[in-house]
Tab-separated table of C-alpha atoms and ligand atoms in Angstrom:
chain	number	residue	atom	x	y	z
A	1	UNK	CA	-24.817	2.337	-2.575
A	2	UNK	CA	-25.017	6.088	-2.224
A	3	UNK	CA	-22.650	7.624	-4.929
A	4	UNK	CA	-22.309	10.899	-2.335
A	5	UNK	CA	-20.708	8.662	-0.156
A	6	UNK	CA	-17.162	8.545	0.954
A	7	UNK	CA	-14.622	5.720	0.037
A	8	UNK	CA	-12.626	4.120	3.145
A	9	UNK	CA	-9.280	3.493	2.711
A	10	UNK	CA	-7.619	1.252	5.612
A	11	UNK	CA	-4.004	0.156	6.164
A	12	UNK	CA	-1.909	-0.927	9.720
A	13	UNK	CA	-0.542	3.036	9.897
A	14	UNK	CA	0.563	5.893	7.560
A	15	UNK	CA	1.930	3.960	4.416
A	16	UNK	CA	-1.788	3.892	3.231
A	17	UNK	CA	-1.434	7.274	2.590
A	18	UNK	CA	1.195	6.721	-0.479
A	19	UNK	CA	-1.969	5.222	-1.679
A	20	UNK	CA	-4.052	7.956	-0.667
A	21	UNK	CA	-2.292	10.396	-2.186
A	22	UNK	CA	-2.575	8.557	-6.086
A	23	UNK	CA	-6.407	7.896	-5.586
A	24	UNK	CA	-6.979	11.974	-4.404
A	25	UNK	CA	-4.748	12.911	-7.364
A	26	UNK	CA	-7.012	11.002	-9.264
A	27	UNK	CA	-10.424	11.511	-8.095
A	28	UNK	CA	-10.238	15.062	-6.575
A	29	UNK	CA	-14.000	15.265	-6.355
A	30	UNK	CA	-14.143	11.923	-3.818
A	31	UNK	CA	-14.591	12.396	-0.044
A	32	UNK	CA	-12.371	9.821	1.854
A	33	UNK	CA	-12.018	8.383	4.907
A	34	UNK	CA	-8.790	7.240	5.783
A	35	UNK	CA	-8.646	4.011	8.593
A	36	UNK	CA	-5.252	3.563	10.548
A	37	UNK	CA	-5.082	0.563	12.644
A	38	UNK	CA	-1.984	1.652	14.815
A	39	UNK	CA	-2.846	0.482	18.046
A	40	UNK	CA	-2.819	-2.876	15.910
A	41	UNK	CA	0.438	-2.472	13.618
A	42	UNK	CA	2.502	-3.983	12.183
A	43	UNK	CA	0.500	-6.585	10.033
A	44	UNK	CA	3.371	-7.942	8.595
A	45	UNK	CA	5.073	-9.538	10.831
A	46	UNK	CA	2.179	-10.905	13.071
A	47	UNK	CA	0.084	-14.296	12.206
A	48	UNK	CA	-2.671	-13.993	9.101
A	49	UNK	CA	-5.701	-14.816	11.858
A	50	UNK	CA	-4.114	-11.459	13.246
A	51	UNK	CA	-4.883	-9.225	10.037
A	52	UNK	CA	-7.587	-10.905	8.221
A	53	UNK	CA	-9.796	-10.146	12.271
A	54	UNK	CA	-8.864	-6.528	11.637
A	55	UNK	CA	-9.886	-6.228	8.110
A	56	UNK	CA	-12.990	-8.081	8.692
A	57	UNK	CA	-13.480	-5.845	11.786
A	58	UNK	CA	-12.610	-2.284	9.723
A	59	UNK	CA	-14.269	-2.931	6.855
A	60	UNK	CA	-17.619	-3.890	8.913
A	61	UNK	CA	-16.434	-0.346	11.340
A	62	UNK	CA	-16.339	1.931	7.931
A	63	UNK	CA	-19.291	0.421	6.673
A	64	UNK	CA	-21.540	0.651	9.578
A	65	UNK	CA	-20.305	4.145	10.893
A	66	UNK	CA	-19.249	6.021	7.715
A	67	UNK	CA	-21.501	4.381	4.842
A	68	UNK	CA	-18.612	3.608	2.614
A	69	UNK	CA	-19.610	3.023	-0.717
A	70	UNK	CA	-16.368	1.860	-1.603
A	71	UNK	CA	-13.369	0.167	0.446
A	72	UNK	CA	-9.680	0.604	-0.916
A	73	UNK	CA	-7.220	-1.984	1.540
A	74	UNK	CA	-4.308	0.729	1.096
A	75	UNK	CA	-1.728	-2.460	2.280
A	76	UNK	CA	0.102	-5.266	0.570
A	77	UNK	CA	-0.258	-7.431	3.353
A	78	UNK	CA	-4.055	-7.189	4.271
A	79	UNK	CA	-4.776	-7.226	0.900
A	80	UNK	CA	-2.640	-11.154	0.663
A	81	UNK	CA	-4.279	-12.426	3.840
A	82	UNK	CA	-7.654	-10.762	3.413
A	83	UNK	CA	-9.086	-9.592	0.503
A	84	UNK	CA	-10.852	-12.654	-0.892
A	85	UNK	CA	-12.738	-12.780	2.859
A	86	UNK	CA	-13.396	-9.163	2.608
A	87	UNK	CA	-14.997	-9.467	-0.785
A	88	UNK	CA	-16.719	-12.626	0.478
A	89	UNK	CA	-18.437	-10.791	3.676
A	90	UNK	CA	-19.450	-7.607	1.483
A	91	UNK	CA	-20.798	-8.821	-2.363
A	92	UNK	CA	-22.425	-5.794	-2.930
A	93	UNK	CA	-18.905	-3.580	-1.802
A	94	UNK	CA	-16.486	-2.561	-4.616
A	95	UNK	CA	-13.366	-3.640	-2.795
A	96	UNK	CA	-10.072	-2.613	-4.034
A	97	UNK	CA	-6.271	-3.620	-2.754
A	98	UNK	CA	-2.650	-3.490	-3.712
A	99	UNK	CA	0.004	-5.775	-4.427
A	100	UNK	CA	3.790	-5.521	-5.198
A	101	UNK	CA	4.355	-3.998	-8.606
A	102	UNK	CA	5.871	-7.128	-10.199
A	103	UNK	CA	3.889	-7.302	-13.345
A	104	UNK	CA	5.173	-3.753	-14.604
A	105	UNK	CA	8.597	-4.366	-13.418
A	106	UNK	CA	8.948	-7.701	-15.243
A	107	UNK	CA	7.580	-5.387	-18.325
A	108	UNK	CA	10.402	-2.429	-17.192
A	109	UNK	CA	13.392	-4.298	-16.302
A	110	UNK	CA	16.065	-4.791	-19.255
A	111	UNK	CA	18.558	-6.545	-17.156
A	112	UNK	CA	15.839	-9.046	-16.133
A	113	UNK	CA	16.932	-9.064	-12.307
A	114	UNK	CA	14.446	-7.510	-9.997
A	115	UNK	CA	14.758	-6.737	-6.156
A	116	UNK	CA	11.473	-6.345	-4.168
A	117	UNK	CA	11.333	-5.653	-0.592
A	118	UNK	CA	7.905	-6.199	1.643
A	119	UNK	CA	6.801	-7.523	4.799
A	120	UNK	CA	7.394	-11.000	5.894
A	121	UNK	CA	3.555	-11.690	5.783
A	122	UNK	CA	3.107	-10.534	1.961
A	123	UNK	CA	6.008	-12.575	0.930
A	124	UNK	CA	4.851	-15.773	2.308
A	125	UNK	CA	1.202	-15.091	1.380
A	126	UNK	CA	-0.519	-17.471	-1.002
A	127	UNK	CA	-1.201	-14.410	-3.512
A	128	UNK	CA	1.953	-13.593	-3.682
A	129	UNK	CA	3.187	-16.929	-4.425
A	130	UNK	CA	0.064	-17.329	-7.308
A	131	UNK	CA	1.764	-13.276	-8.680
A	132	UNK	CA	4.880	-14.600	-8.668
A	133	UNK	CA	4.176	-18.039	-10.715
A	134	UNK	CA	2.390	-16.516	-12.860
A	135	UNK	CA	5.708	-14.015	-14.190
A	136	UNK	CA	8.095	-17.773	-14.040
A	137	UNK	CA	10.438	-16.776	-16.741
A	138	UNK	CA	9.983	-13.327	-17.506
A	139	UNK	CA	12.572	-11.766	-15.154
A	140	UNK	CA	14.294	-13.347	-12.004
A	141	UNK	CA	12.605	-11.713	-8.575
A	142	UNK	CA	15.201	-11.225	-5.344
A	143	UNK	CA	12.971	-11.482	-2.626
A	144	UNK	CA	13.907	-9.467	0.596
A	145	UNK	CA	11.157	-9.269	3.717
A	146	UNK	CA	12.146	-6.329	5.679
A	147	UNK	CA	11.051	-6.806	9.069
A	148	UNK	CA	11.147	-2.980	11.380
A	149	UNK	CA	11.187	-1.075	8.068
A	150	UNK	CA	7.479	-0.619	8.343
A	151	UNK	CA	7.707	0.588	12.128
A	152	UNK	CA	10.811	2.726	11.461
A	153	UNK	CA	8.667	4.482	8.676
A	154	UNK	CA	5.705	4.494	10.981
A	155	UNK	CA	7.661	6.280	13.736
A	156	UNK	CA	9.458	8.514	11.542
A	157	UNK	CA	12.639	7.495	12.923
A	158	UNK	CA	15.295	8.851	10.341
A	159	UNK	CA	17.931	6.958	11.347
A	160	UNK	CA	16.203	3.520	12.014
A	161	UNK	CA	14.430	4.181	8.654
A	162	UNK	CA	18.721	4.242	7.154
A	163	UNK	CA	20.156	1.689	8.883
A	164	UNK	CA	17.471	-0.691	8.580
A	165	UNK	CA	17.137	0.230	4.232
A	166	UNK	CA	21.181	0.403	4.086
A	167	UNK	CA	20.691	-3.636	5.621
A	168	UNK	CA	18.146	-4.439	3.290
A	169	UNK	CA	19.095	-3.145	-0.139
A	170	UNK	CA	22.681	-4.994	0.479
A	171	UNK	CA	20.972	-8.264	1.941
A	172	UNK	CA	19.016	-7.932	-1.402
A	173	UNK	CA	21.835	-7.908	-4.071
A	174	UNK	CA	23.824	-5.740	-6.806
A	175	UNK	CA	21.230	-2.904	-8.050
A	176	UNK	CA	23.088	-0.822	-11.384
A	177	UNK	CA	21.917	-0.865	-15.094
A	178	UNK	CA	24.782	-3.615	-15.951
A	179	UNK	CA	24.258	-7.302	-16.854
A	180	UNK	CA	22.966	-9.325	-13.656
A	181	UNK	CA	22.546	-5.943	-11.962
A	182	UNK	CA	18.632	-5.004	-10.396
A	183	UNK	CA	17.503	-2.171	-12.493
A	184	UNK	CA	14.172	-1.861	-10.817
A	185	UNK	CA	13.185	-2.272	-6.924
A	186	UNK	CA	9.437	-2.943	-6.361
A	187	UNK	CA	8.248	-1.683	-2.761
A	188	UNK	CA	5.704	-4.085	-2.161
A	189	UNK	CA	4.445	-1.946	1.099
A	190	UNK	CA	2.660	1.086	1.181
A	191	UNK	CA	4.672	2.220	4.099
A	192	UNK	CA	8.023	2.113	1.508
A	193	UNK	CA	7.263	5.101	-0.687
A	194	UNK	CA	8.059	6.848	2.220
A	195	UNK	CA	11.502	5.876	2.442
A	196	UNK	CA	11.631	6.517	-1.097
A	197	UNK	CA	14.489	8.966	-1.058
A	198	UNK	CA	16.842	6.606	1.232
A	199	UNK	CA	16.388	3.955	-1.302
A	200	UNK	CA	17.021	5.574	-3.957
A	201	UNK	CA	20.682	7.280	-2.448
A	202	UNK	CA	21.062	3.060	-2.126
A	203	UNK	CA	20.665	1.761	-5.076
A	204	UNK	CA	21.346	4.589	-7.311
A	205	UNK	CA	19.430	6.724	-10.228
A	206	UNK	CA	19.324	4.754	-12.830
A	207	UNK	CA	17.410	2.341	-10.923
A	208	UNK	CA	13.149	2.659	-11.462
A	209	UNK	CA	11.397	2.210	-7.889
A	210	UNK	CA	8.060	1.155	-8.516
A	211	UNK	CA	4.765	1.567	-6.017
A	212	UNK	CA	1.363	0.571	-6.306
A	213	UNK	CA	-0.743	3.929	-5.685
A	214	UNK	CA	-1.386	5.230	-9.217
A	215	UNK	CA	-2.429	1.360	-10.738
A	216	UNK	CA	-4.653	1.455	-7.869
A	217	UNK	CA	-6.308	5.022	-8.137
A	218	UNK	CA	-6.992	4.059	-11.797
A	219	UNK	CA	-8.602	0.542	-10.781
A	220	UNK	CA	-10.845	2.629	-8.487
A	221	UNK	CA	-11.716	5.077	-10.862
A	222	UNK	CA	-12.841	2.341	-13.138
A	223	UNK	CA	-14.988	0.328	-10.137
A	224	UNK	CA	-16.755	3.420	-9.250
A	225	UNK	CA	-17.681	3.924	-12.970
A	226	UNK	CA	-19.071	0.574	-13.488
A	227	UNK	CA	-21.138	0.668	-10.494
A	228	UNK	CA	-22.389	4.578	-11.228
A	229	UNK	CA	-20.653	5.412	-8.334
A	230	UNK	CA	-19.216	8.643	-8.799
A	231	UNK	CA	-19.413	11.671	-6.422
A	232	UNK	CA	-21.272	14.966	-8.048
A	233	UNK	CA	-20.236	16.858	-5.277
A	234	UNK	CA	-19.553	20.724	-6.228
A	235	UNK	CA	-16.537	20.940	-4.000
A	236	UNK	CA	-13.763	19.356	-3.779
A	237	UNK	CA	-13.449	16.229	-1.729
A	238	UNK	CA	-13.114	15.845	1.924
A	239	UNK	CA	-10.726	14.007	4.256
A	240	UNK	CA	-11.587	12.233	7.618
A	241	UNK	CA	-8.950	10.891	9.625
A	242	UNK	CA	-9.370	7.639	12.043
A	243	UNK	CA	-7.099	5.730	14.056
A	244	UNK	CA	-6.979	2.975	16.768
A	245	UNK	CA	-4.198	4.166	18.315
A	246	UNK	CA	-2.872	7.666	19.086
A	247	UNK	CA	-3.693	10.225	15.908
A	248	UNK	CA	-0.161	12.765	16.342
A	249	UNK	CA	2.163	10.830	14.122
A	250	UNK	CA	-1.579	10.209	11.542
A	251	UNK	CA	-1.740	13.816	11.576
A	252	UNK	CA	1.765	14.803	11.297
A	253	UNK	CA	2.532	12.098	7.985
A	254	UNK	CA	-1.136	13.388	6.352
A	255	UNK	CA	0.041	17.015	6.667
A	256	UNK	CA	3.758	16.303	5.725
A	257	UNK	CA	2.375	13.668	2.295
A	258	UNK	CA	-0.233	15.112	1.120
A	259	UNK	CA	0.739	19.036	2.004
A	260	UNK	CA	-2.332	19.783	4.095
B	301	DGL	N1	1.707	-1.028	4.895
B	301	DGL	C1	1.522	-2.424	4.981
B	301	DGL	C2	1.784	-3.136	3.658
B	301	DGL	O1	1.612	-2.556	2.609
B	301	DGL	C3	2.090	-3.212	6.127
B	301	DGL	C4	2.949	-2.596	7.132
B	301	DGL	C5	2.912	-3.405	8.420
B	301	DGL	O2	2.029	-3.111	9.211
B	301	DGL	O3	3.718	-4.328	8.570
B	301	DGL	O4	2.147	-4.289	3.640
């Protein structure tokens, strides 16, 4: 593995670049190239068979094309349905995904009620069921799959992106600081953070929203360590933008998220 190679980072659409923007944060002296499968989206609300072909078919894309010498899946539900066959088809490939933020929020939470939103596919995922066993009795979880959202954010439809969080966040239960009440809402999709500000007018300030990108970034950091894998590049790092679909709405989320 060439440590002067870029890292590919790969989600359905735009919400990998919440992620994206932690891990460049992070490791400003990384080249990336970012992967988004739009002519393929959404991933959560289509059968496993559909996302774990496209993973297996990026991953093998970014590797052959780009020489990745790391892969980050920048999406809760490719990283549920495919991660373990990812891993499995490239040994030698530091491979690094996401999932909801329930560990810290059990940690966070005082009232002990938490509300998590995230695509139909992550929530019924095998992982996710294994996460949430494994937290049995250290907070109660309110589970709330929130099909559209994803798409709304993906268009950048304002008011689909309202209506469809305004539906959610009440399907999902009482969020406040009192007894009972969800202190803390986990967005368990990378496309969420961007919706960020809606939720938060929703469920109110004194409620913690919790994402995945900086845990991730650090998790890199640390794989690229162990494996000597650092970029000594004297410049800052690069960006290269990809997409099966059409790039304008790519372009027009990287330059309004990460201010380029
Ligand atoms: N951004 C993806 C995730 O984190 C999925 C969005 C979708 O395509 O449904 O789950």
């Amino acid at each position: 593995m060439n440590p002067a190679a870029p890292i590919g980072v790969f989600d359905s659409g735009v919400g990998g670049i919440s992620v994206l923007r932690a891990l460049r944060a992070r490791l400003p002296q990384e080249d990336f190239v970012y992967f988004a499968d739009n002519a393929h989206a959404p991933y959560g609300e289509r059968p496993d068979r559909h996302v774990i072909e496209r993973s297996l078919a990026i991953a093998q894309q970014l590797r052959g094309r780009e020489g990745i010498k790391a892969l980050v899946v920048a999406c809760n539900t490719a990283t549920a349905a495919a991660i373990d066959l990812l891993r499995a088809a490239h040994p030698d490939l530091p491979i690094v995904g996401v999932e909801p933020a329930l560990k810290p929020a059990a940690a966070r939470t005082r009232t002990g009620c938490v509300g998590v939103l995230a695509t139909r596919g992550t929530l019924a995922s095998a992982r996710f069921g294994a996460l949430l066993a494994s937290l049995q009795g250290q907070a109660r979880f309110a589970l709330q799959p929130c099909d559209g959202l994803a798409d709304a954010v993906e268009q950048a439809d304002a008011t689909k992106i309202r209506a469809l969080c305004d539906r959610y966040i009440r399907a999902t239960g009482q969020f406040g600081s009192n007894n009972e009440d969800m202190d803390t809402l986990v967005l368990g999709c990378t496309h969420y953070p961007f919706a960020a500000d809606v939720l938060r007018s929703l469920v109110g300030p004194e409620v913690a929203l919790l994402d995945t990108g900086e845990p991730v970034a650090r998790q890199l950091g640390r794989r690229l360590d162990e494996g000597g894998l650092r970029a000594d590049h004297r410049r800052p790092g690069r960006l290269a933008w990809q997409a099966s679909g059409p790039t304008a709405l790519l372009t027009a989320a990287a330059a309004r998220w990460l201010a380029l």
